[in-house]
Amino acid sequence: MGIGMTGQERFEQLIASDEKVEPTDWMPEGYRKTLIRQIAQHAHSEIIGMQPEGNWITRAPTLRRKAILMAKVQDEAGHGLYLYSAAETLGVGRDELVEHLHSGRHKYSSIFNYPTLTWADIGAIGWLVDGAAITNQVMLTRCSYGPYARAMVRICREESFHQRQGFEIMLTLCRGTPEQKQMAQDALNRWWWPALMMFGPHDTDSTHTQQSMAWKIKRVSNDDLRQQFVDMTVPQAEYLGLTIPDPELKWNPERGHYDFGEIDWDEFWRVVKGFGPESRDRLAHKVRAWEEGAWVREAAAAYAAKHRKEAA
Ligand SMILES: [Fe+2]
Ligand SMILES: [Fe+2]
């Protein structure tokens, strides 16, 4: 570090040289706010994302599937906790973040506002939703903010297990009876477009992308990530013998990528604004769990206080 450098100069140097910004470093207020918003939204998504899958734990078709699904849903809780901890290093309290989620001031990923109607949805979520999450998150391991980047390394490893277990459920269904294969196709039909929506609006309509890329919080744009996801997933669908529900999907040899149809942006914005099929239930369930768990938080705090007193 140069002697006599201002905080601003030091920050710019860290960004330019691809070094990590740490909690004790000076950072612009906009950088801090952007990170708090993004990390909190990410943490909330992990926590709310436990619900659509948790819905199937009691109905998993075998003991093995049940054990895997429980482990996966617990991983998502863990992801939420690492991320709340990363957000706390930016000077915001966890209770405050949870309050913003409950009041609807903070968003979470719209994908979790869709219902899980059949067991095949658990396969489709692992394959597509966790698959899209990895595509988004691998670049975040190189994010300029140290605590977020480090949390993402472990999260990505676990997400890759999630993606594979989902694909394996789909593969088992596709090799099963015609009815099972039809179930898998139906789940793909319902989850494909919402999965593409996970990458957010087009780059030209995305308000935060440019600044986030300049700060190296985000390393790849929404449209480029979406393209990566499509290119990765189409051969997997072919391997399963399933049809992606997009008549415009076609390999483009000149671009070296798949072309694909336009997302229904009206649906996207409707769900973002809280009018998804399950939006109200997801939030109501979360608030209820928070209230019913108050005694656990109080007991844990009392226990910690007792030990501090004994130690003193
Ligand atoms: Fe996760
Ligand atoms: Fe996951």
PDB file of C-alpha atoms and ligand atoms in Angstrom:
ATOM      1  CA  MET A   1       0.000   0.000   0.000  1.00  0.00           C
ATOM      2  CA  GLY A   2       1.320   3.418  -0.972  1.00  0.00           C
ATOM      3  CA  ILE A   3       2.112   5.834   1.838  1.00  0.00           C
ATOM      4  CA  GLY A   4      -0.238   8.795   1.951  1.00  0.00           C
ATOM      5  CA  MET A   5      -2.838   7.170  -0.265  1.00  0.00           C
ATOM      6  CA  THR A   6      -6.421   8.165   0.415  1.00  0.00           C
ATOM      7  CA  GLY A   7      -9.036   5.475   1.076  1.00  0.00           C
ATOM      8  CA  GLN A   8     -10.532   6.147  -2.329  1.00  0.00           C
ATOM      9  CA  GLU A   9      -7.172   5.694  -4.099  1.00  0.00           C
ATOM     10  CA  ARG A  10      -6.452   2.524  -2.179  1.00  0.00           C
ATOM     11  CA  PHE A  11      -9.919   1.152  -3.074  1.00  0.00           C
ATOM     12  CA  GLU A  12      -9.418   1.922  -6.765  1.00  0.00           C
ATOM     13  CA  GLN A  13      -6.026   0.254  -6.678  1.00  0.00           C
ATOM     14  CA  LEU A  14      -7.474  -2.910  -5.103  1.00  0.00           C
ATOM     15  CA  ILE A  15     -10.161  -3.112  -7.788  1.00  0.00           C
ATOM     16  CA  ALA A  16      -7.729  -2.415 -10.636  1.00  0.00           C
ATOM     17  CA  SER A  17      -5.217  -5.031  -9.457  1.00  0.00           C
ATOM     18  CA  ASP A  18      -7.900  -7.701  -8.835  1.00  0.00           C
ATOM     19  CA  GLU A  19      -7.212  -7.861  -5.132  1.00  0.00           C
ATOM     20  CA  LYS A  20      -9.968  -8.341  -2.564  1.00  0.00           C
ATOM     21  CA  VAL A  21     -11.645  -5.531  -0.691  1.00  0.00           C
ATOM     22  CA  GLU A  22     -11.925  -6.530   2.990  1.00  0.00           C
ATOM     23  CA  PRO A  23     -14.370  -5.287   5.674  1.00  0.00           C
ATOM     24  CA  THR A  24     -11.732  -3.036   7.274  1.00  0.00           C
ATOM     25  CA  ASP A  25     -10.898  -1.284   3.957  1.00  0.00           C
ATOM     26  CA  TRP A  26     -12.436   2.044   3.031  1.00  0.00           C
ATOM     27  CA  MET A  27     -15.115   1.604   0.360  1.00  0.00           C
ATOM     28  CA  PRO A  28     -17.537   3.943  -1.422  1.00  0.00           C
ATOM     29  CA  GLU A  29     -21.025   4.058   0.101  1.00  0.00           C
ATOM     30  CA  GLY A  30     -22.559   2.890  -3.205  1.00  0.00           C
ATOM     31  CA  TYR A  31     -20.313  -0.175  -3.260  1.00  0.00           C
ATOM     32  CA  ARG A  32     -21.313  -1.057   0.309  1.00  0.00           C
ATOM     33  CA  LYS A  33     -25.025  -0.552  -0.405  1.00  0.00           C
ATOM     34  CA  THR A  34     -24.919  -2.555  -3.641  1.00  0.00           C
ATOM     35  CA  LEU A  35     -23.230  -5.435  -1.846  1.00  0.00           C
ATOM     36  CA  ILE A  36     -25.665  -5.372   1.079  1.00  0.00           C
ATOM     37  CA  ARG A  37     -28.611  -5.429  -1.335  1.00  0.00           C
ATOM     38  CA  GLN A  38     -27.152  -8.216  -3.469  1.00  0.00           C
ATOM     39  CA  ILE A  39     -25.865 -10.434  -0.635  1.00  0.00           C
ATOM     40  CA  ALA A  40     -29.096 -10.022   1.363  1.00  0.00           C
ATOM     41  CA  GLN A  41     -31.210 -10.857  -1.682  1.00  0.00           C
ATOM     42  CA  HIS A  42     -29.023 -13.884  -2.244  1.00  0.00           C
ATOM     43  CA  ALA A  43     -29.314 -14.998   1.425  1.00  0.00           C
ATOM     44  CA  HIS A  44     -33.105 -14.538   1.394  1.00  0.00           C
ATOM     45  CA  SER A  45     -33.312 -16.640  -1.787  1.00  0.00           C
ATOM     46  CA  GLU A  46     -31.438 -19.522  -0.163  1.00  0.00           C
ATOM     47  CA  ILE A  47     -33.790 -19.445   2.831  1.00  0.00           C
ATOM     48  CA  ILE A  48     -37.073 -19.055   0.915  1.00  0.00           C
ATOM     49  CA  GLY A  49     -35.775 -21.638  -1.573  1.00  0.00           C
ATOM     50  CA  MET A  50     -36.005 -24.291   1.148  1.00  0.00           C
ATOM     51  CA  GLN A  51     -39.804 -24.185   0.954  1.00  0.00           C
ATOM     52  CA  PRO A  52     -40.662 -25.550  -2.504  1.00  0.00           C
ATOM     53  CA  GLU A  53     -38.390 -28.547  -1.916  1.00  0.00           C
ATOM     54  CA  GLY A  54     -39.162 -28.946   1.778  1.00  0.00           C
ATOM     55  CA  ASN A  55     -42.694 -29.516   0.553  1.00  0.00           C
ATOM     56  CA  TRP A  56     -41.585 -32.930  -0.791  1.00  0.00           C
ATOM     57  CA  ILE A  57     -39.450 -34.268   2.084  1.00  0.00           C
ATOM     58  CA  THR A  58     -42.333 -36.225   3.628  1.00  0.00           C
ATOM     59  CA  ARG A  59     -43.370 -37.543   0.203  1.00  0.00           C
ATOM     60  CA  ALA A  60     -39.977 -38.514  -1.259  1.00  0.00           C
ATOM     61  CA  PRO A  61     -40.394 -41.840  -3.088  1.00  0.00           C
ATOM     62  CA  THR A  62     -37.626 -43.755  -1.244  1.00  0.00           C
ATOM     63  CA  LEU A  63     -35.568 -43.483   1.931  1.00  0.00           C
ATOM     64  CA  ARG A  64     -32.472 -42.694  -0.170  1.00  0.00           C
ATOM     65  CA  ARG A  65     -34.237 -39.837  -1.964  1.00  0.00           C
ATOM     66  CA  LYS A  66     -35.541 -38.520   1.328  1.00  0.00           C
ATOM     67  CA  ALA A  67     -32.058 -38.491   2.899  1.00  0.00           C
ATOM     68  CA  ILE A  68     -30.590 -36.701  -0.136  1.00  0.00           C
ATOM     69  CA  LEU A  69     -33.371 -34.125  -0.220  1.00  0.00           C
ATOM     70  CA  MET A  70     -33.065 -33.403   3.505  1.00  0.00           C
ATOM     71  CA  ALA A  71     -29.318 -32.887   3.115  1.00  0.00           C
ATOM     72  CA  LYS A  72     -29.876 -30.562   0.181  1.00  0.00           C
ATOM     73  CA  VAL A  73     -32.474 -28.451   1.962  1.00  0.00           C
ATOM     74  CA  GLN A  74     -30.133 -28.200   4.973  1.00  0.00           C
ATOM     75  CA  ASP A  75     -27.327 -27.070   2.627  1.00  0.00           C
ATOM     76  CA  GLU A  76     -29.568 -24.235   1.459  1.00  0.00           C
ATOM     77  CA  ALA A  77     -30.107 -23.148   5.079  1.00  0.00           C
ATOM     78  CA  GLY A  78     -26.328 -23.156   5.488  1.00  0.00           C
ATOM     79  CA  HIS A  79     -25.912 -21.032   2.350  1.00  0.00           C
ATOM     80  CA  GLY A  80     -28.354 -18.508   3.787  1.00  0.00           C
ATOM     81  CA  LEU A  81     -26.353 -18.363   7.024  1.00  0.00           C
ATOM     82  CA  TYR A  82     -22.930 -17.892   5.369  1.00  0.00           C
ATOM     83  CA  LEU A  83     -24.424 -15.124   3.276  1.00  0.00           C
ATOM     84  CA  TYR A  84     -26.085 -13.311   6.193  1.00  0.00           C
ATOM     85  CA  SER A  85     -22.680 -13.462   7.915  1.00  0.00           C
ATOM     86  CA  ALA A  86     -21.007 -11.981   4.823  1.00  0.00           C
ATOM     87  CA  ALA A  87     -23.600  -9.178   4.781  1.00  0.00           C
ATOM     88  CA  GLU A  88     -22.966  -8.489   8.489  1.00  0.00           C
ATOM     89  CA  THR A  89     -19.310  -7.683   7.720  1.00  0.00           C
ATOM     90  CA  LEU A  90     -20.673  -4.639   5.855  1.00  0.00           C
ATOM     91  CA  GLY A  91     -22.129  -3.223   9.058  1.00  0.00           C
ATOM     92  CA  VAL A  92     -25.745  -4.325   8.824  1.00  0.00           C
ATOM     93  CA  GLY A  93     -27.512  -6.484  11.434  1.00  0.00           C
ATOM     94  CA  ARG A  94     -29.071  -9.827  10.611  1.00  0.00           C
ATOM     95  CA  ASP A  95     -32.356  -8.976  12.325  1.00  0.00           C
ATOM     96  CA  GLU A  96     -32.611  -5.888  10.170  1.00  0.00           C
ATOM     97  CA  LEU A  97     -32.143  -7.940   6.981  1.00  0.00           C
ATOM     98  CA  VAL A  98     -34.737 -10.489   8.078  1.00  0.00           C
ATOM     99  CA  GLU A  99     -37.138  -7.648   8.880  1.00  0.00           C
ATOM    100  CA  HIS A 100     -36.669  -6.246   5.345  1.00  0.00           C
ATOM    101  CA  LEU A 101     -37.493  -9.658   3.894  1.00  0.00           C
ATOM    102  CA  HIS A 102     -40.614 -10.046   6.029  1.00  0.00           C
ATOM    103  CA  SER A 103     -41.895  -6.555   5.224  1.00  0.00           C
ATOM    104  CA  GLY A 104     -41.415  -7.140   1.491  1.00  0.00           C
ATOM    105  CA  ARG A 105     -38.818  -4.369   1.188  1.00  0.00           C
ATOM    106  CA  HIS A 106     -36.152  -6.858   0.145  1.00  0.00           C
ATOM    107  CA  LYS A 107     -36.662  -9.228  -2.767  1.00  0.00           C
ATOM    108  CA  TYR A 108     -35.611 -12.820  -3.240  1.00  0.00           C
ATOM    109  CA  SER A 109     -35.292 -14.850  -6.439  1.00  0.00           C
ATOM    110  CA  SER A 110     -38.663 -15.101  -8.208  1.00  0.00           C
ATOM    111  CA  ILE A 111     -38.105 -18.744  -9.081  1.00  0.00           C
ATOM    112  CA  PHE A 112     -39.148 -19.791  -5.579  1.00  0.00           C
ATOM    113  CA  ASN A 113     -42.633 -18.390  -6.094  1.00  0.00           C
ATOM    114  CA  TYR A 114     -43.559 -21.281  -8.387  1.00  0.00           C
ATOM    115  CA  PRO A 115     -45.235 -24.404  -6.950  1.00  0.00           C
ATOM    116  CA  THR A 116     -43.740 -27.931  -6.826  1.00  0.00           C
ATOM    117  CA  LEU A 117     -46.601 -30.040  -8.155  1.00  0.00           C
ATOM    118  CA  THR A 118     -44.974 -33.462  -8.624  1.00  0.00           C
ATOM    119  CA  TRP A 119     -41.853 -35.345  -7.541  1.00  0.00           C
ATOM    120  CA  ALA A 120     -40.335 -34.587 -10.957  1.00  0.00           C
ATOM    121  CA  ASP A 121     -40.252 -30.920  -9.929  1.00  0.00           C
ATOM    122  CA  ILE A 122     -37.611 -31.830  -7.343  1.00  0.00           C
ATOM    123  CA  GLY A 123     -35.509 -33.240 -10.192  1.00  0.00           C
ATOM    124  CA  ALA A 124     -36.151 -30.206 -12.390  1.00  0.00           C
ATOM    125  CA  ILE A 125     -35.268 -27.783  -9.590  1.00  0.00           C
ATOM    126  CA  GLY A 126     -31.942 -29.478  -8.880  1.00  0.00           C
ATOM    127  CA  TRP A 127     -31.085 -29.776 -12.539  1.00  0.00           C
ATOM    128  CA  LEU A 128     -32.262 -26.365 -13.754  1.00  0.00           C
ATOM    129  CA  VAL A 129     -32.558 -24.042 -10.751  1.00  0.00           C
ATOM    130  CA  ASP A 130     -29.381 -25.157  -9.016  1.00  0.00           C
ATOM    131  CA  GLY A 131     -27.780 -25.370 -12.476  1.00  0.00           C
ATOM    132  CA  ALA A 132     -28.681 -21.737 -13.173  1.00  0.00           C
ATOM    133  CA  ALA A 133     -27.533 -20.800  -9.668  1.00  0.00           C
ATOM    134  CA  ILE A 134     -24.073 -22.318 -10.294  1.00  0.00           C
ATOM    135  CA  THR A 135     -23.776 -20.504 -13.623  1.00  0.00           C
ATOM    136  CA  ASN A 136     -24.498 -17.249 -11.778  1.00  0.00           C
ATOM    137  CA  GLN A 137     -22.358 -18.007  -8.772  1.00  0.00           C
ATOM    138  CA  VAL A 138     -19.109 -19.311 -10.226  1.00  0.00           C
ATOM    139  CA  MET A 139     -18.267 -15.756 -11.281  1.00  0.00           C
ATOM    140  CA  LEU A 140     -19.048 -14.569  -7.742  1.00  0.00           C
ATOM    141  CA  THR A 141     -16.103 -16.581  -6.375  1.00  0.00           C
ATOM    142  CA  ARG A 142     -14.041 -13.867  -8.140  1.00  0.00           C
ATOM    143  CA  CYS A 143     -16.121 -11.009  -6.745  1.00  0.00           C
ATOM    144  CA  SER A 144     -14.042  -8.073  -5.474  1.00  0.00           C
ATOM    145  CA  TYR A 145     -15.490  -8.259  -1.947  1.00  0.00           C
ATOM    146  CA  GLY A 146     -13.499 -10.872  -0.001  1.00  0.00           C
ATOM    147  CA  PRO A 147     -16.114 -12.290   2.419  1.00  0.00           C
ATOM    148  CA  TYR A 148     -18.688 -12.731  -0.369  1.00  0.00           C
ATOM    149  CA  ALA A 149     -16.178 -14.331  -2.755  1.00  0.00           C
ATOM    150  CA  ARG A 150     -14.999 -16.788  -0.088  1.00  0.00           C
ATOM    151  CA  ALA A 151     -18.548 -17.772   0.934  1.00  0.00           C
ATOM    152  CA  MET A 152     -19.273 -18.511  -2.733  1.00  0.00           C
ATOM    153  CA  VAL A 153     -16.433 -21.031  -3.067  1.00  0.00           C
ATOM    154  CA  ARG A 154     -18.048 -23.458  -0.640  1.00  0.00           C
ATOM    155  CA  ILE A 155     -21.563 -22.703  -1.842  1.00  0.00           C
ATOM    156  CA  CYS A 156     -20.614 -23.526  -5.448  1.00  0.00           C
ATOM    157  CA  ARG A 157     -19.225 -26.914  -4.438  1.00  0.00           C
ATOM    158  CA  GLU A 158     -22.473 -27.778  -2.729  1.00  0.00           C
ATOM    159  CA  GLU A 159     -24.555 -26.422  -5.610  1.00  0.00           C
ATOM    160  CA  SER A 160     -22.781 -28.746  -7.988  1.00  0.00           C
ATOM    161  CA  PHE A 161     -23.901 -31.718  -5.856  1.00  0.00           C
ATOM    162  CA  HIS A 162     -27.442 -30.283  -5.931  1.00  0.00           C
ATOM    163  CA  GLN A 163     -27.376 -30.005  -9.690  1.00  0.00           C
ATOM    164  CA  ARG A 164     -26.217 -33.596 -10.113  1.00  0.00           C
ATOM    165  CA  GLN A 165     -28.766 -35.070  -7.738  1.00  0.00           C
ATOM    166  CA  GLY A 166     -31.491 -33.230  -9.687  1.00  0.00           C
ATOM    167  CA  PHE A 167     -30.200 -34.514 -13.006  1.00  0.00           C
ATOM    168  CA  GLU A 168     -30.056 -38.034 -11.568  1.00  0.00           C
ATOM    169  CA  ILE A 169     -33.724 -37.828 -10.506  1.00  0.00           C
ATOM    170  CA  MET A 170     -34.604 -36.715 -14.053  1.00  0.00           C
ATOM    171  CA  LEU A 171     -32.527 -39.532 -15.553  1.00  0.00           C
ATOM    172  CA  THR A 172     -34.243 -42.150 -13.380  1.00  0.00           C
ATOM    173  CA  LEU A 173     -37.671 -40.839 -14.393  1.00  0.00           C
ATOM    174  CA  CYS A 174     -36.705 -40.702 -18.073  1.00  0.00           C
ATOM    175  CA  ARG A 175     -35.555 -44.322 -17.978  1.00  0.00           C
ATOM    176  CA  GLY A 176     -38.700 -45.382 -16.126  1.00  0.00           C
ATOM    177  CA  THR A 177     -42.258 -45.900 -17.343  1.00  0.00           C
ATOM    178  CA  PRO A 178     -43.786 -43.683 -20.069  1.00  0.00           C
ATOM    179  CA  GLU A 179     -45.816 -41.976 -17.306  1.00  0.00           C
ATOM    180  CA  GLN A 180     -42.634 -41.184 -15.362  1.00  0.00           C
ATOM    181  CA  LYS A 181     -40.961 -39.789 -18.454  1.00  0.00           C
ATOM    182  CA  GLN A 182     -44.052 -37.667 -19.101  1.00  0.00           C
ATOM    183  CA  MET A 183     -43.816 -36.335 -15.544  1.00  0.00           C
ATOM    184  CA  ALA A 184     -40.208 -35.305 -16.198  1.00  0.00           C
ATOM    185  CA  GLN A 185     -41.205 -33.595 -19.460  1.00  0.00           C
ATOM    186  CA  ASP A 186     -44.045 -31.755 -17.721  1.00  0.00           C
ATOM    187  CA  ALA A 187     -41.667 -30.511 -15.008  1.00  0.00           C
ATOM    188  CA  LEU A 188     -39.190 -29.305 -17.659  1.00  0.00           C
ATOM    189  CA  ASN A 189     -42.042 -27.521 -19.452  1.00  0.00           C
ATOM    190  CA  ARG A 190     -42.969 -25.630 -16.302  1.00  0.00           C
ATOM    191  CA  TRP A 191     -39.439 -24.833 -14.988  1.00  0.00           C
ATOM    192  CA  TRP A 192     -37.551 -24.002 -18.188  1.00  0.00           C
ATOM    193  CA  TRP A 193     -38.687 -20.407 -18.648  1.00  0.00           C
ATOM    194  CA  PRO A 194     -38.608 -19.440 -14.968  1.00  0.00           C
ATOM    195  CA  ALA A 195     -35.034 -20.847 -14.877  1.00  0.00           C
ATOM    196  CA  LEU A 196     -34.022 -18.554 -17.764  1.00  0.00           C
ATOM    197  CA  MET A 197     -35.607 -15.645 -15.888  1.00  0.00           C
ATOM    198  CA  MET A 198     -33.204 -16.258 -12.981  1.00  0.00           C
ATOM    199  CA  PHE A 199     -30.499 -14.380 -14.898  1.00  0.00           C
ATOM    200  CA  GLY A 200     -32.521 -11.182 -14.696  1.00  0.00           C
ATOM    201  CA  PRO A 201     -33.486  -8.586 -17.313  1.00  0.00           C
ATOM    202  CA  HIS A 202     -31.596  -8.064 -20.564  1.00  0.00           C
ATOM    203  CA  ASP A 203     -28.299  -6.197 -20.120  1.00  0.00           C
ATOM    204  CA  THR A 204     -29.838  -3.205 -21.863  1.00  0.00           C
ATOM    205  CA  ASP A 205     -32.649  -3.097 -19.226  1.00  0.00           C
ATOM    206  CA  SER A 206     -30.572  -3.924 -16.172  1.00  0.00           C
ATOM    207  CA  THR A 207     -30.080  -0.875 -13.955  1.00  0.00           C
ATOM    208  CA  HIS A 208     -27.225  -2.172 -11.819  1.00  0.00           C
ATOM    209  CA  THR A 209     -25.148  -4.245 -14.233  1.00  0.00           C
ATOM    210  CA  GLN A 210     -22.747  -1.587 -15.506  1.00  0.00           C
ATOM    211  CA  GLN A 211     -21.710  -0.214 -12.135  1.00  0.00           C
ATOM    212  CA  SER A 212     -21.485  -3.700 -10.612  1.00  0.00           C
ATOM    213  CA  MET A 213     -19.201  -4.812 -13.416  1.00  0.00           C
ATOM    214  CA  ALA A 214     -16.980  -1.727 -13.013  1.00  0.00           C
ATOM    215  CA  TRP A 215     -16.635  -2.577  -9.307  1.00  0.00           C
ATOM    216  CA  LYS A 216     -15.973  -6.241 -10.208  1.00  0.00           C
ATOM    217  CA  ILE A 217     -18.848  -7.391  -8.013  1.00  0.00           C
ATOM    218  CA  LYS A 218     -20.357  -8.937 -11.117  1.00  0.00           C
ATOM    219  CA  ARG A 219     -17.961 -10.398 -13.702  1.00  0.00           C
ATOM    220  CA  VAL A 220     -20.277 -11.570 -16.496  1.00  0.00           C
ATOM    221  CA  SER A 221     -23.478  -9.903 -17.773  1.00  0.00           C
ATOM    222  CA  ASN A 222     -27.015 -11.342 -17.423  1.00  0.00           C
ATOM    223  CA  ASP A 223     -27.379 -12.173 -21.120  1.00  0.00           C
ATOM    224  CA  ASP A 224     -23.959 -13.836 -21.342  1.00  0.00           C
ATOM    225  CA  LEU A 225     -24.711 -15.975 -18.285  1.00  0.00           C
ATOM    226  CA  ARG A 226     -28.119 -16.945 -19.709  1.00  0.00           C
ATOM    227  CA  GLN A 227     -26.448 -17.990 -22.947  1.00  0.00           C
ATOM    228  CA  GLN A 228     -23.884 -20.079 -21.045  1.00  0.00           C
ATOM    229  CA  PHE A 229     -26.713 -21.810 -19.190  1.00  0.00           C
ATOM    230  CA  VAL A 230     -28.647 -22.598 -22.373  1.00  0.00           C
ATOM    231  CA  ASP A 231     -25.520 -23.921 -24.110  1.00  0.00           C
ATOM    232  CA  MET A 232     -24.743 -26.144 -21.128  1.00  0.00           C
ATOM    233  CA  THR A 233     -28.295 -27.446 -20.619  1.00  0.00           C
ATOM    234  CA  VAL A 234     -29.480 -28.272 -24.150  1.00  0.00           C
ATOM    235  CA  PRO A 235     -27.143 -31.307 -24.558  1.00  0.00           C
ATOM    236  CA  GLN A 236     -28.238 -32.510 -21.109  1.00  0.00           C
ATOM    237  CA  ALA A 237     -31.901 -32.374 -22.166  1.00  0.00           C
ATOM    238  CA  GLU A 238     -30.992 -34.293 -25.322  1.00  0.00           C
ATOM    239  CA  TYR A 239     -29.254 -36.937 -23.227  1.00  0.00           C
ATOM    240  CA  LEU A 240     -32.423 -37.273 -21.142  1.00  0.00           C
ATOM    241  CA  GLY A 241     -34.522 -37.518 -24.312  1.00  0.00           C
ATOM    242  CA  LEU A 242     -36.611 -34.505 -23.250  1.00  0.00           C
ATOM    243  CA  THR A 243     -37.768 -31.587 -25.377  1.00  0.00           C
ATOM    244  CA  ILE A 244     -37.049 -28.043 -24.256  1.00  0.00           C
ATOM    245  CA  PRO A 245     -40.301 -26.077 -24.604  1.00  0.00           C
ATOM    246  CA  ASP A 246     -38.974 -23.473 -27.018  1.00  0.00           C
ATOM    247  CA  PRO A 247     -39.750 -23.792 -30.751  1.00  0.00           C
ATOM    248  CA  GLU A 248     -37.104 -21.164 -31.540  1.00  0.00           C
ATOM    249  CA  LEU A 249     -34.287 -23.074 -29.861  1.00  0.00           C
ATOM    250  CA  LYS A 250     -31.704 -23.870 -32.520  1.00  0.00           C
ATOM    251  CA  TRP A 251     -27.916 -24.256 -32.811  1.00  0.00           C
ATOM    252  CA  ASN A 252     -26.387 -21.265 -34.549  1.00  0.00           C
ATOM    253  CA  PRO A 253     -23.077 -22.371 -36.143  1.00  0.00           C
ATOM    254  CA  GLU A 254     -22.006 -18.799 -36.909  1.00  0.00           C
ATOM    255  CA  ARG A 255     -22.337 -17.634 -33.314  1.00  0.00           C
ATOM    256  CA  GLY A 256     -21.238 -20.980 -31.892  1.00  0.00           C
ATOM    257  CA  HIS A 257     -24.192 -20.801 -29.490  1.00  0.00           C
ATOM    258  CA  TYR A 258     -27.819 -21.831 -29.302  1.00  0.00           C
ATOM    259  CA  ASP A 259     -30.380 -19.217 -30.350  1.00  0.00           C
ATOM    260  CA  PHE A 260     -33.470 -19.232 -28.179  1.00  0.00           C
ATOM    261  CA  GLY A 261     -36.859 -17.554 -27.889  1.00  0.00           C
ATOM    262  CA  GLU A 262     -37.830 -14.452 -25.937  1.00  0.00           C
ATOM    263  CA  ILE A 263     -38.751 -14.661 -22.266  1.00  0.00           C
ATOM    264  CA  ASP A 264     -42.254 -13.539 -21.284  1.00  0.00           C
ATOM    265  CA  TRP A 265     -41.122 -10.351 -19.534  1.00  0.00           C
ATOM    266  CA  ASP A 266     -44.650  -9.523 -18.348  1.00  0.00           C
ATOM    267  CA  GLU A 267     -44.619 -12.729 -16.354  1.00  0.00           C
ATOM    268  CA  PHE A 268     -41.115 -11.952 -15.094  1.00  0.00           C
ATOM    269  CA  TRP A 269     -42.076  -8.510 -13.749  1.00  0.00           C
ATOM    270  CA  ARG A 270     -45.392  -9.783 -12.354  1.00  0.00           C
ATOM    271  CA  VAL A 271     -43.565 -12.381 -10.246  1.00  0.00           C
ATOM    272  CA  VAL A 272     -40.769  -9.947  -9.252  1.00  0.00           C
ATOM    273  CA  LYS A 273     -43.432  -7.546  -7.990  1.00  0.00           C
ATOM    274  CA  GLY A 274     -44.854 -10.207  -5.683  1.00  0.00           C
ATOM    275  CA  PHE A 275     -47.668 -11.654  -7.774  1.00  0.00           C
ATOM    276  CA  GLY A 276     -46.197 -15.102  -8.406  1.00  0.00           C
ATOM    277  CA  PRO A 277     -48.391 -18.168  -7.897  1.00  0.00           C
ATOM    278  CA  GLU A 278     -46.983 -18.848  -4.411  1.00  0.00           C
ATOM    279  CA  SER A 279     -45.598 -15.430  -3.392  1.00  0.00           C
ATOM    280  CA  ARG A 280     -47.997 -14.765  -0.529  1.00  0.00           C
ATOM    281  CA  ASP A 281     -47.713 -18.253   0.932  1.00  0.00           C
ATOM    282  CA  ARG A 282     -43.916 -18.252   0.834  1.00  0.00           C
ATOM    283  CA  LEU A 283     -43.635 -15.037   2.802  1.00  0.00           C
ATOM    284  CA  ALA A 284     -46.455 -15.931   5.226  1.00  0.00           C
ATOM    285  CA  HIS A 285     -44.801 -19.281   5.927  1.00  0.00           C
ATOM    286  CA  LYS A 286     -41.444 -17.579   6.539  1.00  0.00           C
ATOM    287  CA  VAL A 287     -42.914 -15.028   8.954  1.00  0.00           C
ATOM    288  CA  ARG A 288     -44.788 -17.757  10.842  1.00  0.00           C
ATOM    289  CA  ALA A 289     -41.611 -19.839  11.197  1.00  0.00           C
ATOM    290  CA  TRP A 290     -39.758 -16.756  12.496  1.00  0.00           C
ATOM    291  CA  GLU A 291     -42.442 -16.068  15.116  1.00  0.00           C
ATOM    292  CA  GLU A 292     -42.736 -19.678  16.193  1.00  0.00           C
ATOM    293  CA  GLY A 293     -38.942 -19.884  16.543  1.00  0.00           C
ATOM    294  CA  ALA A 294     -38.691 -16.829  18.823  1.00  0.00           C
ATOM    295  CA  TRP A 295     -38.328 -19.004  21.939  1.00  0.00           C
ATOM    296  CA  VAL A 296     -35.341 -20.809  20.377  1.00  0.00           C
ATOM    297  CA  ARG A 297     -33.547 -17.528  19.696  1.00  0.00           C
ATOM    298  CA  GLU A 298     -34.348 -16.299  23.221  1.00  0.00           C
ATOM    299  CA  ALA A 299     -33.123 -19.532  24.814  1.00  0.00           C
ATOM    300  CA  ALA A 300     -29.885 -19.455  22.772  1.00  0.00           C
ATOM    301  CA  ALA A 301     -29.246 -15.827  23.746  1.00  0.00           C
ATOM    302  CA  ALA A 302     -29.940 -16.569  27.443  1.00  0.00           C
ATOM    303  CA  TYR A 303     -27.590 -19.569  27.324  1.00  0.00           C
ATOM    304  CA  ALA A 304     -24.817 -17.503  25.725  1.00  0.00           C
ATOM    305  CA  ALA A 305     -25.306 -14.734  28.315  1.00  0.00           C
ATOM    306  CA  LYS A 306     -25.083 -17.263  31.174  1.00  0.00           C
ATOM    307  CA  HIS A 307     -21.797 -18.604  29.795  1.00  0.00           C
ATOM    308  CA  ARG A 308     -20.351 -15.139  29.360  1.00  0.00           C
ATOM    309  CA  LYS A 309     -21.211 -14.388  32.987  1.00  0.00           C
ATOM    310  CA  GLU A 310     -19.634 -17.635  34.198  1.00  0.00           C
ATOM    311  CA  ALA A 311     -16.490 -16.953  32.169  1.00  0.00           C
ATOM    312  CA  ALA A 312     -16.248 -13.448  33.677  1.00  0.00           C
TER     313      ALA A 312
HETATM  314 FE    FE B   1     -27.911 -22.750  -2.343  1.00  0.00          FE
HETATM  315 FE    FE B   2     -28.719 -25.471  -4.142  1.00  0.00          FE
END
